[in-house]
Coordinates of C-alpha atoms and ligand atoms in Angstrom, one line a residue:
X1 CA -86.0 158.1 36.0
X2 CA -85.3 155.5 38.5
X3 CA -84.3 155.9 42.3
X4 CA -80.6 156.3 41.4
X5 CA -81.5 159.2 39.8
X6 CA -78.6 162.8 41.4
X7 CA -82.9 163.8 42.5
X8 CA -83.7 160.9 44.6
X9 CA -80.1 161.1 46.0
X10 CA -80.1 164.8 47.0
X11 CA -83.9 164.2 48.8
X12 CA -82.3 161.2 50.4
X13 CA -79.4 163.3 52.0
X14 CA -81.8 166.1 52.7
X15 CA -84.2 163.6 54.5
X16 CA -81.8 162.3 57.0
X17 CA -81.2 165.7 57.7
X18 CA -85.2 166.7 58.9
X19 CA -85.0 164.6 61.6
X20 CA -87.1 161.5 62.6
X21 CA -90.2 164.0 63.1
X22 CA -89.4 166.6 60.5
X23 CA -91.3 167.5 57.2
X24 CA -90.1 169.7 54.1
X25 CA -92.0 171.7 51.9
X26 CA -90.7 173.3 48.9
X27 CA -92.7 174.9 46.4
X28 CA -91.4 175.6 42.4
X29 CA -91.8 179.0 41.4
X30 CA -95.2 180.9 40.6
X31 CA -96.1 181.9 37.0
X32 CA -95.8 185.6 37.7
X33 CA -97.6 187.7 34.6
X34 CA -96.2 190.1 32.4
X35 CA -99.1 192.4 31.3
X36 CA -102.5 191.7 30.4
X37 CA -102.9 188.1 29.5
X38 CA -99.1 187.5 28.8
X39 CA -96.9 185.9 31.5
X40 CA -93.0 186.0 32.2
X41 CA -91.2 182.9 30.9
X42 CA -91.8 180.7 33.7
X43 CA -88.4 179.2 35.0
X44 CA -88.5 176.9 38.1
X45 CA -87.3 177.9 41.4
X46 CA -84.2 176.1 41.8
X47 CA -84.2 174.6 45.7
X48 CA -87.7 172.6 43.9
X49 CA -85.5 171.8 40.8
X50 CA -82.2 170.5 42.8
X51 CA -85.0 167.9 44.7
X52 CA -87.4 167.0 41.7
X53 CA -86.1 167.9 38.7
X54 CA -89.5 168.8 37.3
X55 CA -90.0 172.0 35.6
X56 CA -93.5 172.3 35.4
X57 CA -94.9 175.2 37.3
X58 CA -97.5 174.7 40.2
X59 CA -95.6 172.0 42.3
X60 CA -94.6 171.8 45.1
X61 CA -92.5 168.4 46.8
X62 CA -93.1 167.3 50.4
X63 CA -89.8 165.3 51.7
X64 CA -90.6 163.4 55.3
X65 CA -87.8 162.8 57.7
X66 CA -87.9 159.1 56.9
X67 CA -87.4 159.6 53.3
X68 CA -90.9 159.5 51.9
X69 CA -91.8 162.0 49.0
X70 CA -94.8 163.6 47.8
X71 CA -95.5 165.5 45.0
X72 CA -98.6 167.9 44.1
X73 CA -98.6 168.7 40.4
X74 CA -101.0 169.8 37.6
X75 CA -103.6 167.1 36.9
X76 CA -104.0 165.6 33.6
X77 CA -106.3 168.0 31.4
X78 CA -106.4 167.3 28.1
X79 CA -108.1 170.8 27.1
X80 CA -105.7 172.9 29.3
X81 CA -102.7 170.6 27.2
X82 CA -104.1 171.8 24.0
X83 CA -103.5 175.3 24.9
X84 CA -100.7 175.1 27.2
X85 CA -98.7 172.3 27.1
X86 CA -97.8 168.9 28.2
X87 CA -98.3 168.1 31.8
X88 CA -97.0 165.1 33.3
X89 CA -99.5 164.6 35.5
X90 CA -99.8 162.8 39.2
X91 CA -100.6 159.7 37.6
X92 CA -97.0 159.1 35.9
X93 CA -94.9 161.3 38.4
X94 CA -94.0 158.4 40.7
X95 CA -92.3 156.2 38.0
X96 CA -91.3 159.6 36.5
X97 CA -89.5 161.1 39.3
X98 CA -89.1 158.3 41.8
X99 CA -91.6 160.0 44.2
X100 CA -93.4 157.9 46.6
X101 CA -96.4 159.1 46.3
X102 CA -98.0 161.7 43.7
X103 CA -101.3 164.2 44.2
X104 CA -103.0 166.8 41.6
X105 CA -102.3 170.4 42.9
X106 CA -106.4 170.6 43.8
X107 CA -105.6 168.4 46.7
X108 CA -102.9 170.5 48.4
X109 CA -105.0 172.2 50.5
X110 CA -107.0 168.8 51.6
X111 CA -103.6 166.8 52.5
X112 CA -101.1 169.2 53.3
X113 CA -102.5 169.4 57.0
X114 CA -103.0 165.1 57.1
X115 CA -99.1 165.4 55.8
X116 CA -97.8 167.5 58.6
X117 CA -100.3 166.1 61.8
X118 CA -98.0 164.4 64.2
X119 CA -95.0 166.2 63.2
X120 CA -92.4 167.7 65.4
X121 CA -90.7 170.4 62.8
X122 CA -91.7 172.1 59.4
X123 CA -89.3 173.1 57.4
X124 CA -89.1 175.2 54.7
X125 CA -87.5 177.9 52.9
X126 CA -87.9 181.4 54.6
X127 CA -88.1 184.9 53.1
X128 CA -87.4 183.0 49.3
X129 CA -91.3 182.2 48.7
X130 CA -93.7 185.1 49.0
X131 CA -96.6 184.0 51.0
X132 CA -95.7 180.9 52.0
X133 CA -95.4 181.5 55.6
X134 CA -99.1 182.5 55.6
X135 CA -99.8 179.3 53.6
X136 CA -98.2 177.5 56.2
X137 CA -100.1 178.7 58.8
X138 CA -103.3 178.0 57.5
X139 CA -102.3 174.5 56.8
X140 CA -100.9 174.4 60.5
X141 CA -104.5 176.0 61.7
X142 CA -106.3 172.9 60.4
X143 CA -104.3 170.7 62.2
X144 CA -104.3 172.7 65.3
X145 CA -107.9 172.7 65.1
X146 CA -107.8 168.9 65.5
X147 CA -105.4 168.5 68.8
X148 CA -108.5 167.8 70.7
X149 CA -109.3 165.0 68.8
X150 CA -105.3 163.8 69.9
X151 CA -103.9 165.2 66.8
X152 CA -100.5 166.6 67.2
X153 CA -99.4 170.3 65.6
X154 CA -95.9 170.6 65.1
X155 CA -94.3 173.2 67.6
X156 CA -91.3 174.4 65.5
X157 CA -90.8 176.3 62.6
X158 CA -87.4 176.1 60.2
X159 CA -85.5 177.6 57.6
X160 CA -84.7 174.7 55.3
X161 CA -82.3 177.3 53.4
X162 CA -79.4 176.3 55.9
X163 CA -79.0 172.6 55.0
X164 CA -80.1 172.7 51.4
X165 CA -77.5 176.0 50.5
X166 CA -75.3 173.7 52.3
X167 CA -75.6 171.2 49.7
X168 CA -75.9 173.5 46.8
X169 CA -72.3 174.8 47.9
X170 CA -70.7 171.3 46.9
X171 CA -71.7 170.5 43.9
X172 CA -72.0 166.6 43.0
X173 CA -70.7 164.6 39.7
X174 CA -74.3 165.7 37.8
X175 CA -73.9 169.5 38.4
X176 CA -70.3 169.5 37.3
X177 CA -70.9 168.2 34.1
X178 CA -74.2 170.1 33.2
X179 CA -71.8 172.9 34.4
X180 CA -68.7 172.2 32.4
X181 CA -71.0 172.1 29.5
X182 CA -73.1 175.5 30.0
X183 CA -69.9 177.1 30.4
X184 CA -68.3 176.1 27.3
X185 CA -71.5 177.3 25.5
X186 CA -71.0 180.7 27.1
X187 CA -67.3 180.6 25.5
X188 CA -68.4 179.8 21.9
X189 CA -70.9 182.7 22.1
X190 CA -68.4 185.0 23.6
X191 CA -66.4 184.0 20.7
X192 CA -68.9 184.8 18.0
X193 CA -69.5 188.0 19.6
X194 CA -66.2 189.3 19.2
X195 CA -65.8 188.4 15.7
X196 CA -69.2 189.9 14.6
X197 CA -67.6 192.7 15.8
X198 CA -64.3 193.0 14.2
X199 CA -65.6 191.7 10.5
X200 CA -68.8 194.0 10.6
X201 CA -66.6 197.0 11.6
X202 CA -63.6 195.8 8.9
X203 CA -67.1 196.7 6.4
X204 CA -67.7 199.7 7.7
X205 CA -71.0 198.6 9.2
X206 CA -72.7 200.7 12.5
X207 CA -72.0 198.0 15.1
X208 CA -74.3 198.3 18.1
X209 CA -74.3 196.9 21.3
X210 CA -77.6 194.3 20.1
X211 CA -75.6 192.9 17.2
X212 CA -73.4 191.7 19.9
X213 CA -76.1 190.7 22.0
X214 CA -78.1 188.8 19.4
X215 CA -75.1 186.6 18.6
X216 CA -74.9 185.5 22.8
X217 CA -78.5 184.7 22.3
X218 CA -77.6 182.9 19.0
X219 CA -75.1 180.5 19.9
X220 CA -77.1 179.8 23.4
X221 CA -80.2 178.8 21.6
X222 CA -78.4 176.9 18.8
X223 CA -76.6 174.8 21.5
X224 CA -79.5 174.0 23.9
X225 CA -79.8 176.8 26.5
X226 CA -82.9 177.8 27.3
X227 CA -82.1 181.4 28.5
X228 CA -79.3 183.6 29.0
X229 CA -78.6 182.9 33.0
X230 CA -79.2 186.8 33.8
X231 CA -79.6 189.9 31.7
X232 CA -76.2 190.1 29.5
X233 CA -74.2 193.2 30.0
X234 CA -72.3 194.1 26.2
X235 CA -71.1 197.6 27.0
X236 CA -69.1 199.4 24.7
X237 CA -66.9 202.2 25.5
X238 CA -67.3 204.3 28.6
X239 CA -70.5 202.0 29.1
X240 CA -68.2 199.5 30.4
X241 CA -67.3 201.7 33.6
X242 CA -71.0 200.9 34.6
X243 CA -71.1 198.1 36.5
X244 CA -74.9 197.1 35.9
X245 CA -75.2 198.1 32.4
X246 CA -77.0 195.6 29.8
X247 CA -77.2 195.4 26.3
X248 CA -78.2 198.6 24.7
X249 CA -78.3 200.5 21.8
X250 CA -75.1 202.4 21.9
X251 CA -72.5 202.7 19.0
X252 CA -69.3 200.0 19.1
X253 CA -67.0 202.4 17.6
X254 CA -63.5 201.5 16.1
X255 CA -60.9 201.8 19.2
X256 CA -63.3 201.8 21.3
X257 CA -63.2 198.4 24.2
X258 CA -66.3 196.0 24.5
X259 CA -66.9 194.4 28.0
X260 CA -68.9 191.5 27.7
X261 CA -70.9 189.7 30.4
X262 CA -73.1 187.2 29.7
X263 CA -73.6 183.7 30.6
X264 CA -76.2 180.8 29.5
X265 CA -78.3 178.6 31.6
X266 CA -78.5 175.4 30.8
X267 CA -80.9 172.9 32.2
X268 CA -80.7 174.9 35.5
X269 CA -77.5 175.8 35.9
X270 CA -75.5 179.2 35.3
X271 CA -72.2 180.1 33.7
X272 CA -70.9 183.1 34.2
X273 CA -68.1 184.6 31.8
X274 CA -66.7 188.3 31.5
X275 CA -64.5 189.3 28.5
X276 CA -63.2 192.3 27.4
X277 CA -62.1 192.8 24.0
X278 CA -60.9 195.9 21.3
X279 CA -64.1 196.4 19.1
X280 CA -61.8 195.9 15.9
X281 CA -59.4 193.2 17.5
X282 CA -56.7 195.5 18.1
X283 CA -55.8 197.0 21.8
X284 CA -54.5 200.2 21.7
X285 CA -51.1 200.9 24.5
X286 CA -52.7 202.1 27.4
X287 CA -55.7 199.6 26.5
X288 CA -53.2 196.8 26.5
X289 CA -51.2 197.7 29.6
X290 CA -54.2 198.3 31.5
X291 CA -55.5 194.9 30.7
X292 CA -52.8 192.9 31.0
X293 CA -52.6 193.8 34.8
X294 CA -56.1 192.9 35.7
X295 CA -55.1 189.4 33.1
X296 CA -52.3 189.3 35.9
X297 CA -54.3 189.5 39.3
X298 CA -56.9 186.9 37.3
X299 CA -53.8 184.9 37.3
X300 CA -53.0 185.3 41.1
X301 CA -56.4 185.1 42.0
X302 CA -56.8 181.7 40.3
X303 CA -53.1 180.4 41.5
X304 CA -55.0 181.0 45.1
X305 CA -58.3 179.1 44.6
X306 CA -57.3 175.8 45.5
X307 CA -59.2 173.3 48.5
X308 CA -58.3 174.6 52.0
X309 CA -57.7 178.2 50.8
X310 CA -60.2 180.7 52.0
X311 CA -62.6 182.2 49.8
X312 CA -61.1 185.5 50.4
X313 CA -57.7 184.4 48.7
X314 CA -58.2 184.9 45.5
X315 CA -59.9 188.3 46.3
X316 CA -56.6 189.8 48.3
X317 CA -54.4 188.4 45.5
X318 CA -56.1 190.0 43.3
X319 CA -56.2 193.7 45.3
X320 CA -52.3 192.9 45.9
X321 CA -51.7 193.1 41.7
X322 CA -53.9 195.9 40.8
X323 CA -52.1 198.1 43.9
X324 CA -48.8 197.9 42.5
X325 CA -50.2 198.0 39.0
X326 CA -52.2 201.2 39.4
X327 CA -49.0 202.7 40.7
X328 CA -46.4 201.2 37.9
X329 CA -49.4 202.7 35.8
X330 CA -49.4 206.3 37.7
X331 CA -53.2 205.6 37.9
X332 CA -52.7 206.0 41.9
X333 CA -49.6 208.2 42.9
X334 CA -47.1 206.7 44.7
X335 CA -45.9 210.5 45.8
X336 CA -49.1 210.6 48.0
X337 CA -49.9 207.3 48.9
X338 CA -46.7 205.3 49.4
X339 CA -46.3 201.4 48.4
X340 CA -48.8 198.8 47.3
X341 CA -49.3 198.0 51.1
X342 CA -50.4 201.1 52.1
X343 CA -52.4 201.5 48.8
X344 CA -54.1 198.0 50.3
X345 CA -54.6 199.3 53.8
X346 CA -55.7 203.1 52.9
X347 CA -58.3 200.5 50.4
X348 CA -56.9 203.6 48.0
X349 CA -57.7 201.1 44.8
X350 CA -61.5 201.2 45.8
X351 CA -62.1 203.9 42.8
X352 CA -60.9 201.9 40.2
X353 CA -61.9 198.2 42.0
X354 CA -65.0 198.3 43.7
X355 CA -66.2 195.1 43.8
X356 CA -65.4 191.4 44.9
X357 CA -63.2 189.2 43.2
X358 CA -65.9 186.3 43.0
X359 CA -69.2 184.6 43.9
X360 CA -70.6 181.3 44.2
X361 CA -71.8 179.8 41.1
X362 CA -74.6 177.3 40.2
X363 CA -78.6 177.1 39.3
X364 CA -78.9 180.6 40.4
X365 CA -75.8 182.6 39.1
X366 CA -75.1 184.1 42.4
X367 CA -75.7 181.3 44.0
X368 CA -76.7 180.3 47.4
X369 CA -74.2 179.1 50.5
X370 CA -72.7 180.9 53.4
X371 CA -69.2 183.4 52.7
X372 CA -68.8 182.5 56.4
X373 CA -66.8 179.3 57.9
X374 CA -69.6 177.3 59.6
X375 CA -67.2 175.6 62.1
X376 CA -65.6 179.4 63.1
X377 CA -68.8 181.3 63.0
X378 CA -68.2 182.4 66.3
X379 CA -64.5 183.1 65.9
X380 CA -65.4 187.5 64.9
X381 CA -62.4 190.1 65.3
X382 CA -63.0 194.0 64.2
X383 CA -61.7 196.4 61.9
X384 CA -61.9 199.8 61.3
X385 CA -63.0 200.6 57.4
X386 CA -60.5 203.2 56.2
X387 CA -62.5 204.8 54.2
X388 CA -65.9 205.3 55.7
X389 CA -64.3 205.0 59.2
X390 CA -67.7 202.3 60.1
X391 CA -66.1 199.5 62.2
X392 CA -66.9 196.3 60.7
X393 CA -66.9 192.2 62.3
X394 CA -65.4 190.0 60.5
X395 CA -66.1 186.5 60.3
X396 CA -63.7 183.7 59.0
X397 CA -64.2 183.4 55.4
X398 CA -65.2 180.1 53.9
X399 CA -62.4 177.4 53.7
X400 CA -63.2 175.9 49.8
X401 CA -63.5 172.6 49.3
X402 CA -63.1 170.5 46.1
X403 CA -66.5 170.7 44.2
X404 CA -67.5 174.2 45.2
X405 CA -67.5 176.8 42.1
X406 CA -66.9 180.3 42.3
X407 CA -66.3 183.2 39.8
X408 CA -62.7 184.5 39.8
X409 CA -63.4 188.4 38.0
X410 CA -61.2 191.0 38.4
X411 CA -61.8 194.6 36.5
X412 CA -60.7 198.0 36.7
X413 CA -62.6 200.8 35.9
X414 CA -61.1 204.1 35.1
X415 CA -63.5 206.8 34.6
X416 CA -62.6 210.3 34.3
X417 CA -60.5 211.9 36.9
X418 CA -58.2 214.4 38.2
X419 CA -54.8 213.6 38.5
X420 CA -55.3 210.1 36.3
X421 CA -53.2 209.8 32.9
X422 CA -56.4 210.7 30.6
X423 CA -55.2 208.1 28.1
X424 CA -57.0 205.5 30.3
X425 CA -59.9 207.5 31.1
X426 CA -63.5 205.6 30.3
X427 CA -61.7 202.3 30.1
X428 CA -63.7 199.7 31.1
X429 CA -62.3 195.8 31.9
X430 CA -63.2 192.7 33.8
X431 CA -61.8 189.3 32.8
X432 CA -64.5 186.7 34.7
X433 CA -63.8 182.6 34.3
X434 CA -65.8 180.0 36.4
X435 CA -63.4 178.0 38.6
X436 CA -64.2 174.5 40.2
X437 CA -62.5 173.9 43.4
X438 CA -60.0 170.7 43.4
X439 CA -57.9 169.5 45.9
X440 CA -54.6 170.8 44.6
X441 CA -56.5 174.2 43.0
X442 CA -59.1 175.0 40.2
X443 CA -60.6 173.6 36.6
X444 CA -61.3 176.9 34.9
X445 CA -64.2 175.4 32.7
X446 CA -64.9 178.8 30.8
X447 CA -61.5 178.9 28.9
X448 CA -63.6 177.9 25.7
X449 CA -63.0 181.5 24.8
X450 CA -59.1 182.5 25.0
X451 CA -58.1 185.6 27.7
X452 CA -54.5 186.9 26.7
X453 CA -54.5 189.5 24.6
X454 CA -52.4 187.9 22.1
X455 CA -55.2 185.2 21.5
X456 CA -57.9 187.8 21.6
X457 CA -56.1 189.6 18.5
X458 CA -55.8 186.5 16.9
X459 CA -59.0 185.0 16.7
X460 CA -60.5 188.4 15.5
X461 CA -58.4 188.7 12.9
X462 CA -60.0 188.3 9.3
Ligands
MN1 MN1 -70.2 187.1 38.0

């Protein structure tokens, strides 16, 4: 890797950041264990990946405000390789990931205080890294301990969260295309899930919910993923009304709808794709007309993701559809509660739509950066919550800006109740795509897998 490298760029930018007498440090994940002598598959924290990308657990990157970079690793152990692997080693890190300088993980504790002597301000990461704070301290203790030989301690403490999530936000040329190309894994898979569903079902086969899983987990191995980016949620049926459901056992039963949402990672990054689909490729009336409105406020929300929009946009475009739709629908009753705008400002949809419209998207797959404007952070007004009657401060959303990504995933969930035509009771659907922010709106980079209902039926047709 050489010092062009989107790494040596992003600790570069980070650096002239620190200040002339800062110093970062940012530790990869720990190897957490599993039970008895079996440990969780290790996946690297991601603020270490975005600097290094080195995947190796027990690392941890020192950035200087000058721009000089050190990296701790695991030394070179040829009987420890034999059992656990490959380890690049501090030897061949420098030429490997264009660090200035390279030390075996034995020496943190030696040169971590010698690194941060005569420094103004440590930063790193708060409440992200259990125990690192103390870790810190220690290291800090040492060099206290030699101020009367004319060493200086540093005085402050940071949280290196606000500039790096800052950076995350925007993502640059490298992330996009790693991005693009997890996302249209994620389609394919979707897409093999719902024809495993239809054709086993045209057999007559008991479908479950893990068929449909094991197929996600097929087409994201066979194309490079290393992991599904968080647990998959395949709910069929009524299941789909639960927001936090995963993949289970239950039955996918003939008319019944499948929500699906699941997303690879791929070398670091997340996708992050919901679809809804009829188990045996045909929607049913009510099933069609229920998802054809939240296909429609997917189709305001995205019309409103565009660079200088608030993140917020797409969300109340989105609320604006589903309130008139609920009513055409006599979901909500427009006897009691009036027009769409007072549906809105009563927040009367909250039943049936009870969560946000989006998220930031990227290594982690709700990923880091502020919902809040940074240059109006000051700039709060108050409003009374309708429903719980709380009063709440607002803050100016976040004005997008080409390269951030978001989520754009409306749903409705209808479970039973009073007063609701029962032919929509227990129907569950969300319609999620992954949106890059341009300048004049969005590149949807998950439509890999088709989202009108029309298309749906087509492709899972024999
Ligand atoms: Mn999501």
């Amino acid at each position: 890797m050489t010092n062009n490298s989107p790494y040596a760029d992003r600790r570069a930018r980070l650096a002239a950041q620190l200040g002339a007498g800062g110093i970062a440090i940012v530790p990869t994940a720990p190897e957490r264990q599993r039970n008895r002598d079996s440990d969780y598959l290790f996946r690297h924290d991601s603020y270490f990946f975005y600097l290094t990308g080195f995947t190796e657990p027990n690392a941890w990157l020192v950035l200087e405000g000058n721009g000089r970079s050190t990296l701790f690793c695991a030394p070179k152990d040829l009987e420890r390789e034999i059992w656990d692997g490959y380890r690049l080693g501090p030897e061949a890190a420098p030429h490997a990931l264009g660090v200035d300088a390279a030390w075996s993980i034995d020496e943190l504790d030696k040169q971590m205080p010698r690194l941060l002597e005569n420094r103004e301000v440590v930063w790193y990461n708060f409440a992200t890294h259990k125990g690192l704070e103390t870790r810190v301290d220690q290291w800090l203790q040492t060099v206290r301990a030699r101020v009367r030989y004319g060493a200086i301690c540093p005085e402050e403490q940071r949280d290196l969260c606000g500039p790096l999530d800052e950076m995350r936000l925007v993502k640059d040329a490298h992330e996009l295309d790693v991005m693009r190309k997890a996302a249209a894994i994620s389609a394919k898979a979707h897409i093999r899930a719902m024809k495993l569903s239809a054709n086993m079902l045209r057999k007559g086969d008991d479908v479950r919910e893990y068929h449909l899983d094991a197929e996600l987990l097929h087409e994201f191995r066979l194309n490079g993923s290393q992991y599904p980016a968080y647990g998959s949620i395949v709910a069929a049926g009524a299941n789909a009304c639960v927001l936090h459901y995963r993949a289970d056992v239950a039955p996918v039963k003939d008319g019944d709808l499948v929500l699906i949402d699941a997303g690879c990672e791929l070398d670091g990054y997340a996708s992050d794709i919901t679809r809804t689909f009829p188990a045996n490729g045909r929607f049913t009336g009510p099933q069609r007309a229920l998802y054809d409105l939240v296909l429609a406020s997917q189709d305001a929300a995205v019309a409103a993701t565009k660079a200088g929009a608030r993140f917020t946009d797409p969300h109340e475009a989105t609320v604006k559809v589903l309130a008139q739709g609920l009513l055409d629908l006599k979901i909500l009753d427009a006897k009691k509660l009036g027009t769409a705008e007072d549906v809105i400002e009563q927040r009367a949809y909250f039943p049936f739509y009870m969560h946000r419209t989006g998220h930031w998207l990227g290594m982690d797959v709700h990923d880091c950066g502020s919902y809040v404007e940074p240059s109006q952070i000051g700039e709060t007004s108050e409003r009374k919550d309708p429903l719980s009657g709380e009063t709440i401060t607002n803050r100016p959303s976040r004005i997008l800006r080409p390269g951030m990504v978001l989520t754009i995933e409306p749903g409705l969930y209808v479970r039973p109740t009073e007063g609701v035509p029962d032919e929509f009771w227990n129907l569950g659907i969300r319609i999620e795509d992954d949106a890059v922010v341009t300048e004049t709106g969005c590149e949807l980079i998950s439509r890999g897998v088709p989202v009108k209902a029309d298309e749906i039926e087509a492709l899972m047709k024999a």
